[in-house]
Short mmCIF file of C-alpha atoms and ligand atoms in Angstrom, two decimals:
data_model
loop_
_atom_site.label_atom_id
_atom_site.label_comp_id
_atom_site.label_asym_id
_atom_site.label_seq_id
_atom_site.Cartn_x
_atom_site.Cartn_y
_atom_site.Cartn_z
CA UNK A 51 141.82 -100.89 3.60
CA UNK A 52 140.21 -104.43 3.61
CA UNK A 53 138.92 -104.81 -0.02
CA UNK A 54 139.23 -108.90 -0.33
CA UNK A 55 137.99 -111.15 2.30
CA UNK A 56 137.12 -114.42 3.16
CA UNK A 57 135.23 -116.35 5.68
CA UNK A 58 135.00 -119.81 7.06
CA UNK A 59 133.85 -122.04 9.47
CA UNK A 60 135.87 -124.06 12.34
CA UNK A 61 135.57 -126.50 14.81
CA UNK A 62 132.23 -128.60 15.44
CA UNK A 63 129.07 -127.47 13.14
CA UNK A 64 126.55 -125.66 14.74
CA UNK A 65 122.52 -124.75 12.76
CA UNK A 66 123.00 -121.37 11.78
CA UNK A 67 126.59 -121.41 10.74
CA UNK A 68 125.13 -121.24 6.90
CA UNK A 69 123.19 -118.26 7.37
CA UNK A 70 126.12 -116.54 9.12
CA UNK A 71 128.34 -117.33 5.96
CA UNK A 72 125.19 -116.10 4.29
CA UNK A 73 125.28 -112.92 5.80
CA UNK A 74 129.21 -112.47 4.96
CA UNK A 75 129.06 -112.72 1.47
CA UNK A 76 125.87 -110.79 0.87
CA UNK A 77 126.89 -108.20 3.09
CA UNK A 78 130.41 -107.73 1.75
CA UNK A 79 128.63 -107.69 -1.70
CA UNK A 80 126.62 -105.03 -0.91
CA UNK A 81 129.69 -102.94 0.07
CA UNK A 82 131.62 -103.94 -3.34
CA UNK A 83 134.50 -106.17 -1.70
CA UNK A 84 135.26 -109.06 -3.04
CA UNK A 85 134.63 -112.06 -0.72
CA UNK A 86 135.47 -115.55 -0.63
CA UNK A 87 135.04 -118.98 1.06
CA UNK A 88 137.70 -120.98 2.23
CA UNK A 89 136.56 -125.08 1.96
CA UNK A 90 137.01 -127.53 5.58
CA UNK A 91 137.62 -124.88 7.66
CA UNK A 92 141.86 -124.40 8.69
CA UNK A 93 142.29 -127.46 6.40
CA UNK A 94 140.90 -126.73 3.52
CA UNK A 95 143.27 -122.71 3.86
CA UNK A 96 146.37 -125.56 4.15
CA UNK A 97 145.28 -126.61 0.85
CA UNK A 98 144.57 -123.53 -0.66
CA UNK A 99 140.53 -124.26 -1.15
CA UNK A 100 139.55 -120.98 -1.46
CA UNK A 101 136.74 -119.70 -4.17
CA UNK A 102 135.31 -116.93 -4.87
CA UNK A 103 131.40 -116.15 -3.74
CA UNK A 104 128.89 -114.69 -5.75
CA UNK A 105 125.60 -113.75 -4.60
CA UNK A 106 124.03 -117.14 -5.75
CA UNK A 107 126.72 -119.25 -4.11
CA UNK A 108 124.27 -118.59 -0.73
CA UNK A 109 120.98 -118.69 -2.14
CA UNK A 110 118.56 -121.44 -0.66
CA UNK A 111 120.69 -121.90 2.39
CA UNK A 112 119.94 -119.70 5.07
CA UNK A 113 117.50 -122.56 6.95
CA UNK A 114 119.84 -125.52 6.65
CA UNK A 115 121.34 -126.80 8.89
CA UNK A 116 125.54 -127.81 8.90
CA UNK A 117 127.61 -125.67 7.24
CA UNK A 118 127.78 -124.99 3.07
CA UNK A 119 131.68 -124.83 3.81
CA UNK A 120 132.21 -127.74 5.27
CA UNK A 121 134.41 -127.74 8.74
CA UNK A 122 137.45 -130.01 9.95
CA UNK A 123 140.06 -129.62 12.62
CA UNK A 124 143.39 -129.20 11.52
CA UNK A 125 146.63 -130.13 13.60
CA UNK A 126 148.99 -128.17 11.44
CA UNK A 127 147.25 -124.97 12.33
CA UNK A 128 148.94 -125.76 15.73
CA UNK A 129 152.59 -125.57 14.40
CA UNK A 130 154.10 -122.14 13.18
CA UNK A 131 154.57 -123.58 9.53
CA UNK A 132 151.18 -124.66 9.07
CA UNK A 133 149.94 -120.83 10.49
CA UNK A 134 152.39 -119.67 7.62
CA UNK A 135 151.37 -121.75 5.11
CA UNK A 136 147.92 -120.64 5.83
CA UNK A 137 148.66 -116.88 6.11
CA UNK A 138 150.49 -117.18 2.38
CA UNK A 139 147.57 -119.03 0.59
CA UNK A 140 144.94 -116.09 1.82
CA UNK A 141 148.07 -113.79 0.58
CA UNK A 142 148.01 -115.61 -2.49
CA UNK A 143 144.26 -114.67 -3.62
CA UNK A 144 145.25 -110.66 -1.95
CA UNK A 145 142.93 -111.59 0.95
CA UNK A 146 143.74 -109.40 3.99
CA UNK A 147 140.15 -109.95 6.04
CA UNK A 148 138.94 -112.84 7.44
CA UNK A 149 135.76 -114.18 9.51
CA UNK A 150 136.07 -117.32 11.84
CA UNK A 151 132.84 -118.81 12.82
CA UNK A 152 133.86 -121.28 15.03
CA UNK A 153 134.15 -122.13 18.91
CA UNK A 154 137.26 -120.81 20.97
CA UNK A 155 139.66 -123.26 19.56
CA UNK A 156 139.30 -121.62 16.48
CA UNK A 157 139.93 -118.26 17.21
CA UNK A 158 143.29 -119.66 17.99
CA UNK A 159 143.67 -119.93 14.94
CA UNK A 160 142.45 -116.83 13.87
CA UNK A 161 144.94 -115.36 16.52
CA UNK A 162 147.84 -116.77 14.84
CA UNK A 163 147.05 -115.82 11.42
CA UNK A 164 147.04 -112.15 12.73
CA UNK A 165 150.12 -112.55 13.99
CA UNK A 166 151.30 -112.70 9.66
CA UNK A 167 149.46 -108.92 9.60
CA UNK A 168 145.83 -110.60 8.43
CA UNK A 169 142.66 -108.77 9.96
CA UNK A 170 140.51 -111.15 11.80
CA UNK A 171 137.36 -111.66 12.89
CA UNK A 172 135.68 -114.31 15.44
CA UNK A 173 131.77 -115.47 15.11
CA UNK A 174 130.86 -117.29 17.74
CA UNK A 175 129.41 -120.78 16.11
CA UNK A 176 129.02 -123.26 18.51
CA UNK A 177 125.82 -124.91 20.51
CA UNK A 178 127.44 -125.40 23.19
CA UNK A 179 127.10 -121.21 24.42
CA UNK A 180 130.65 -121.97 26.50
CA UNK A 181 132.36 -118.60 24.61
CA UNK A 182 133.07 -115.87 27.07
CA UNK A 183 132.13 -112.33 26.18
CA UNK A 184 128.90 -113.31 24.74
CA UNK A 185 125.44 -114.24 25.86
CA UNK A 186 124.80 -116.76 22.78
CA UNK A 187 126.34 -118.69 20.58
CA UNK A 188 124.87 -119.30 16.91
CA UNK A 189 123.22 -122.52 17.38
CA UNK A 190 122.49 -122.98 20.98
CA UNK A 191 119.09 -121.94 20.87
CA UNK A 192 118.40 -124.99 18.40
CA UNK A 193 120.16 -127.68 20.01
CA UNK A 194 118.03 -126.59 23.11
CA UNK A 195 115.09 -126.83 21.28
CA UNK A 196 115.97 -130.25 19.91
CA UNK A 197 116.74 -131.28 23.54
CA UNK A 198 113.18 -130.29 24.19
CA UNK A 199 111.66 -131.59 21.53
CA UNK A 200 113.01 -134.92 22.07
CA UNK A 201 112.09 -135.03 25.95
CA UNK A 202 108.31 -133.88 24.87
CA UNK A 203 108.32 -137.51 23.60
CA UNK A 204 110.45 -139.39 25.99
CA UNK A 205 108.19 -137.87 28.67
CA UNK A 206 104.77 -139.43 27.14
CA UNK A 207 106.54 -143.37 27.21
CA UNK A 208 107.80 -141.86 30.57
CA UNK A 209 104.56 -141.39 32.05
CA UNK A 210 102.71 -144.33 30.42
CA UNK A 211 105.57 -145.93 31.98
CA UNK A 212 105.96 -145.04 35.63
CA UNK A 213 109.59 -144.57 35.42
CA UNK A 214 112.58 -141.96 35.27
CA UNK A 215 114.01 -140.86 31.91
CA UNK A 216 117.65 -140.40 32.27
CA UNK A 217 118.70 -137.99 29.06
CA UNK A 218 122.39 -136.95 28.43
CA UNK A 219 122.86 -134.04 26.43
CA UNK A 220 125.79 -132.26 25.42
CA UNK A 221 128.16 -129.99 26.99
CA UNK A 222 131.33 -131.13 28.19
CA UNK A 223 133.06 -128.39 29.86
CA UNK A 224 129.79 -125.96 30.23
CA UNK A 225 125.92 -127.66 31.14
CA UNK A 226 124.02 -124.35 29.56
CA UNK A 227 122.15 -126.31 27.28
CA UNK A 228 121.14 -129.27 29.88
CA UNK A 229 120.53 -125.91 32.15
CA UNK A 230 117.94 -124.31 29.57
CA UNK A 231 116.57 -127.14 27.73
CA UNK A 232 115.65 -128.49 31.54
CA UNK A 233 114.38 -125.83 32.58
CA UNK A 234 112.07 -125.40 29.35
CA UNK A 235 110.97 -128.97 29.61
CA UNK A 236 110.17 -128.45 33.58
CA UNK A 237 112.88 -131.68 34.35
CA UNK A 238 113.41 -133.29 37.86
CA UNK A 239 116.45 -132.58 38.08
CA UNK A 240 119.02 -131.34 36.02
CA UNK A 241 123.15 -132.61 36.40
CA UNK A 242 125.96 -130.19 35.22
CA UNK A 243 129.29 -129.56 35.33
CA UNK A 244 128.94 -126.74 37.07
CA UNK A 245 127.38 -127.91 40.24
CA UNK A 246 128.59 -130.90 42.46
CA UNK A 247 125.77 -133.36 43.07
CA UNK A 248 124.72 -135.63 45.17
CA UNK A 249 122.96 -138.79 43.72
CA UNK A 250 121.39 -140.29 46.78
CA UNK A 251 119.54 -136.65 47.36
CA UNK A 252 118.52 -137.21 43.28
CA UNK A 253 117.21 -140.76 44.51
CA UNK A 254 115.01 -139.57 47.25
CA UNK A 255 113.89 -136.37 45.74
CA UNK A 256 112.66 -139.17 42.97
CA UNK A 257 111.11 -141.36 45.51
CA UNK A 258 108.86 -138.27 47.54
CA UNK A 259 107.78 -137.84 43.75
CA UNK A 260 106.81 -140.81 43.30
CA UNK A 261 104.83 -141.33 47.06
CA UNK A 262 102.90 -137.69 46.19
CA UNK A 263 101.88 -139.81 43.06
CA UNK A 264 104.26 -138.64 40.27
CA UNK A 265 103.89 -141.52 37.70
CA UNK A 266 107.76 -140.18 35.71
CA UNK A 267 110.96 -137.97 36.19
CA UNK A 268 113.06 -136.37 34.02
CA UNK A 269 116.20 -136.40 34.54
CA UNK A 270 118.76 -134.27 32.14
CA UNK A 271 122.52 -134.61 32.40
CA UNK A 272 125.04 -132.86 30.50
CA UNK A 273 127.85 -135.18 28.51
CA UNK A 274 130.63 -133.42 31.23
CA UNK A 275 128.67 -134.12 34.31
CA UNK A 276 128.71 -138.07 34.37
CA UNK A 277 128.21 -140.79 32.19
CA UNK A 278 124.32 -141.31 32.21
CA UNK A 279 124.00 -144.89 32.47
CA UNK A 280 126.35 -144.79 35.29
CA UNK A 281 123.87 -142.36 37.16
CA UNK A 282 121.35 -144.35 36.21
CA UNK A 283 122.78 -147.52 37.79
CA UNK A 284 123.37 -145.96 40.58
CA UNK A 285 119.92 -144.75 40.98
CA UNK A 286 118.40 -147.86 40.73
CA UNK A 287 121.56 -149.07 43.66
CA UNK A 288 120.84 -146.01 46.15
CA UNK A 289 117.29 -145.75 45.86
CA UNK A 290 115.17 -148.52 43.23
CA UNK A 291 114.46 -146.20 40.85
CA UNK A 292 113.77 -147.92 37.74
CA UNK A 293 115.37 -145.70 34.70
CA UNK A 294 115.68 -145.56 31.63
CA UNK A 295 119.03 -144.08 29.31
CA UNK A 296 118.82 -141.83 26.37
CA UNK A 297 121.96 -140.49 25.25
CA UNK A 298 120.70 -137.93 22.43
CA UNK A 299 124.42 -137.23 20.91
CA UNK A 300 124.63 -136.04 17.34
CA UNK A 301 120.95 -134.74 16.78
CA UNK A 302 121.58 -131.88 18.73
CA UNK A 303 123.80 -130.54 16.18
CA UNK A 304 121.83 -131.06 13.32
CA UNK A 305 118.40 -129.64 11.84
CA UNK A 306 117.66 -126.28 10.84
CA UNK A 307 118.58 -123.27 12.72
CA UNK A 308 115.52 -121.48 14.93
CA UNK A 309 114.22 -118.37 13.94
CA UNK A 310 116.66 -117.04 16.76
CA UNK A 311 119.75 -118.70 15.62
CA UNK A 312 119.20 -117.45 11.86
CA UNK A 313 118.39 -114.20 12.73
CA UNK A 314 121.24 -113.56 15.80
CA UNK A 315 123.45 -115.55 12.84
CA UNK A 316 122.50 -113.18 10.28
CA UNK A 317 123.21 -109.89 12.78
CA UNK A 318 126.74 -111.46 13.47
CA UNK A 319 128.04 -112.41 10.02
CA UNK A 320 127.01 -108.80 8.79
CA UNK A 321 128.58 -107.26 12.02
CA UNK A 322 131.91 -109.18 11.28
CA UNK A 323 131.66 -107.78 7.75
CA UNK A 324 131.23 -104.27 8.93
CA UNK A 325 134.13 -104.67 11.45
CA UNK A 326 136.41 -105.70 9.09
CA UNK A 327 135.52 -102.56 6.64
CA UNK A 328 136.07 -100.53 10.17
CA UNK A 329 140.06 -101.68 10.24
CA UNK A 330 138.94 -103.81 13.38
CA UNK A 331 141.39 -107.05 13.82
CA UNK A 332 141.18 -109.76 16.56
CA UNK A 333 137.60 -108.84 17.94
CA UNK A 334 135.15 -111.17 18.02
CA UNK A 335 131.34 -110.45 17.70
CA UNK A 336 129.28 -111.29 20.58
CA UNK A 337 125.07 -110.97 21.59
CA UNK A 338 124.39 -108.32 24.58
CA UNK A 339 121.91 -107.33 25.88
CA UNK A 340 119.78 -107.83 22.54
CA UNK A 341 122.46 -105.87 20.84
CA UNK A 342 125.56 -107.43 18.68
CA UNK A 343 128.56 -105.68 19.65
CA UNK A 344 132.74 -106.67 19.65
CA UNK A 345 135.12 -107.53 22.06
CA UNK A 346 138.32 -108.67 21.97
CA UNK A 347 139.40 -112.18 20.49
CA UNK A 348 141.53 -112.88 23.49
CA UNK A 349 138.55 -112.32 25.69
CA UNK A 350 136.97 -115.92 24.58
CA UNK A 351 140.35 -117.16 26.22
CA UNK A 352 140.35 -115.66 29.92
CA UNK A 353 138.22 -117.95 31.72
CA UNK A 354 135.02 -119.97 31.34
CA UNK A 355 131.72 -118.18 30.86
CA UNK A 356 130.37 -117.52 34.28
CA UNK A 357 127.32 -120.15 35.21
CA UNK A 358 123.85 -118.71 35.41
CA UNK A 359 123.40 -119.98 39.02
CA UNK A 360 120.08 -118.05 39.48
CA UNK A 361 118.72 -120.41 36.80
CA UNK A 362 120.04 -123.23 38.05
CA UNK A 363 118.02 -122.43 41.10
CA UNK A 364 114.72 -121.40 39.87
CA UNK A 365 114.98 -124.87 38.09
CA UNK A 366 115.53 -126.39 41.48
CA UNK A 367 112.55 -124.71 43.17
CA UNK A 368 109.87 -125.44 40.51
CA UNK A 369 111.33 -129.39 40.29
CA UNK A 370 110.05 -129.67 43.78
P1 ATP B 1504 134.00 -126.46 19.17
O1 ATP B 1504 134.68 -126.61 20.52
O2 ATP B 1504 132.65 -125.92 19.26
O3 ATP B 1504 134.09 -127.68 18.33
P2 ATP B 1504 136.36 -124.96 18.46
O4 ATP B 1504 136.61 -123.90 17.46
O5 ATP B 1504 136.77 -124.64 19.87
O6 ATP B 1504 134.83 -125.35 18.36
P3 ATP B 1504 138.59 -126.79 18.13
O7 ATP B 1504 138.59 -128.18 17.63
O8 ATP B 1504 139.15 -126.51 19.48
O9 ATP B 1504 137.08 -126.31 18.00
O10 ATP B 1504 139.42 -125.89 17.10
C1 ATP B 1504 139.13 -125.91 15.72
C2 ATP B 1504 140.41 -125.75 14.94
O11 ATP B 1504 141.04 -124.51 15.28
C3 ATP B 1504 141.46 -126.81 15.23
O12 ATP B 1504 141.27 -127.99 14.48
C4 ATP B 1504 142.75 -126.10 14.82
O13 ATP B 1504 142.93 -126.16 13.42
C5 ATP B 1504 142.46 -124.64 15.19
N1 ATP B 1504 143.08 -124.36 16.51
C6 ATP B 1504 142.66 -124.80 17.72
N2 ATP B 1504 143.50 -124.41 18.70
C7 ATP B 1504 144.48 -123.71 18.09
C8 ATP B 1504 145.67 -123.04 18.54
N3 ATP B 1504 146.01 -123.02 19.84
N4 ATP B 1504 146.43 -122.41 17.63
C9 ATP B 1504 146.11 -122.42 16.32
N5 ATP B 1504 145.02 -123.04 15.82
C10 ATP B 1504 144.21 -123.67 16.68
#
């Protein structure tokens, strides 16, 4: 029986994390178990930064955005002492539960440590929605809506303009957010990993805009996809088009969470709880199909979410 457990939060920050960890200790205090938070993520469990949470220690947090926790990445969770050493200082405090919200990476870690008989649980926290097994991520719907938000405005010195807004966004392995925040903004084109492309079709397409009397274009490219200056370059090369480069970067992470990310991170933090008072070990919680459900950790490792190509292509067909 899981009377003790703790919860922390791995790998890049993503808005909602705090309500998730929100969610954890309220719920667990509902049930009577004593809960915990462990400090800078696998790091901070090296060091044995681990304090108990009262019902206060969340108050006024559930809308910002970062995490209260704090997150780092931790090379010694990589080596079999380092799992050990992190195992024995959860021991230590008679933890045997713990919640991971974090991206794939860390439920590695989370792996390992139930390897030394700890019950785990993964919450998907990451904007970049590249975790297989579920449909969102906490904190993809914001970072989409901060891509949006900040393309609203490029798009007015766009059009006063007459020229094409390049706009990297991130997403390195997976382009979902470049994917949804272009399709939500109604972008010219949209570059992903996922799908090769072919820059001297981008050039014309931009050009027939332009002769139908299109005064801008919006271009969005995701981080993995190519570096955006170098697209742009070779816009203006292939075709004249005069562009412009935003790389947004770090303020897609920030900001408070959406109503959907607080809410969805609210469902999953209280699902992890509940899982853990189940006897459940390596699952991981994950949206479908409007309900939160688990599946298992090692899920998250198989293979790369599969790419919503029927997006992709309604994207394509309005950006005529
Ligand atoms: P994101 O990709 O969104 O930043 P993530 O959880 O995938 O999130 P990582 O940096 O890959 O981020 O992992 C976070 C931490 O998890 C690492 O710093 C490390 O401490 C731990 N971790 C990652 N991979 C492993 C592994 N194979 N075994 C044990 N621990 C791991």
């Amino acid at each position: 029986m899981v009377n003790k457990i703790a919860v922390l939060t791995s790998g890049g920050d993503a808005p909602g994390m705090n309500a998730a960890v929100r969610a954890v200790v309220r719920k667990s205090i509902f049930h009577e178990l004593e809960v915990y938070g462990v400090y800078h993520g696998y790091d901070g469990l090296q060091r044995n930064i681990i304090r108990r949470m009262e019902l206060g220690s969340v108050a006024d947090i559930i809308h910002r955005g970062g995490t209260m926790l704090q997150t780092a990445r931790c090379l010694a969770m990589l080596t079999g002492e380092g799992q050990a050493r992190a195992a024995a200082a959860l021991r230590e405090h008679g933890i045997s539960g713990l919640v991971v919200v974090g991206g794939d990476g860390s439920y590695r870690g989370a792996q390992a440590l139930a390897r030394h008989g700890l019950r785990v649980v993964g919450v998907p926290g990451t904007i970049d929605n590249d975790i297989l097994g579920t449909e969102l991520t906490i904190g993809f719907d914001t970072a989409v809506n901060t891509v949006i938000e900040a393309v609203s405005k490029l798009r007015d010195t766009a059009s006063s303009h007459e020229r094409a807004f390049i706009v990297e966004v991130m997403g390195r392995n997976c382009g979902d957010i470049a994917l949804r925040a272009g399709l939500g903004i109604g972008a010219e084109t949209i570059i992903i990993p996922e799908v090769p492309y072919d820059l001297d079709e981008i050039g014309q397409k931009i050009l027939r805009g332009v002769k139908r009397g299109k005064n801008h274009s919006i271009i969005i490219v995701a981080e993995g996809a190519g570096d955006a200056r170098e697209i742009g370059a070779r816009l203006h090369e292939i075709a004249g088009v005069e562009s412009r480069v935003t790389i947004l970067g770090h303020v897609q992470r920030g900001g408070s969470p959406t109503a959907a990310d607080a809410v969805l991170a609210t469902r999953m933090g209280a699902k992890a709880v509940e899982a853990l008072m189940n006897g459940e070990s390596e699952v991981m919680v994950a949206a479908w199909h409007n309900d939160i459900i688990l599946r298992p950790l090692d899920l998250a490792f198989a293979e790369r979410p599969p790419f919503d190509r029927g997006m992709y292509d309604l994207a394509d067909q309005l950006a005529i």
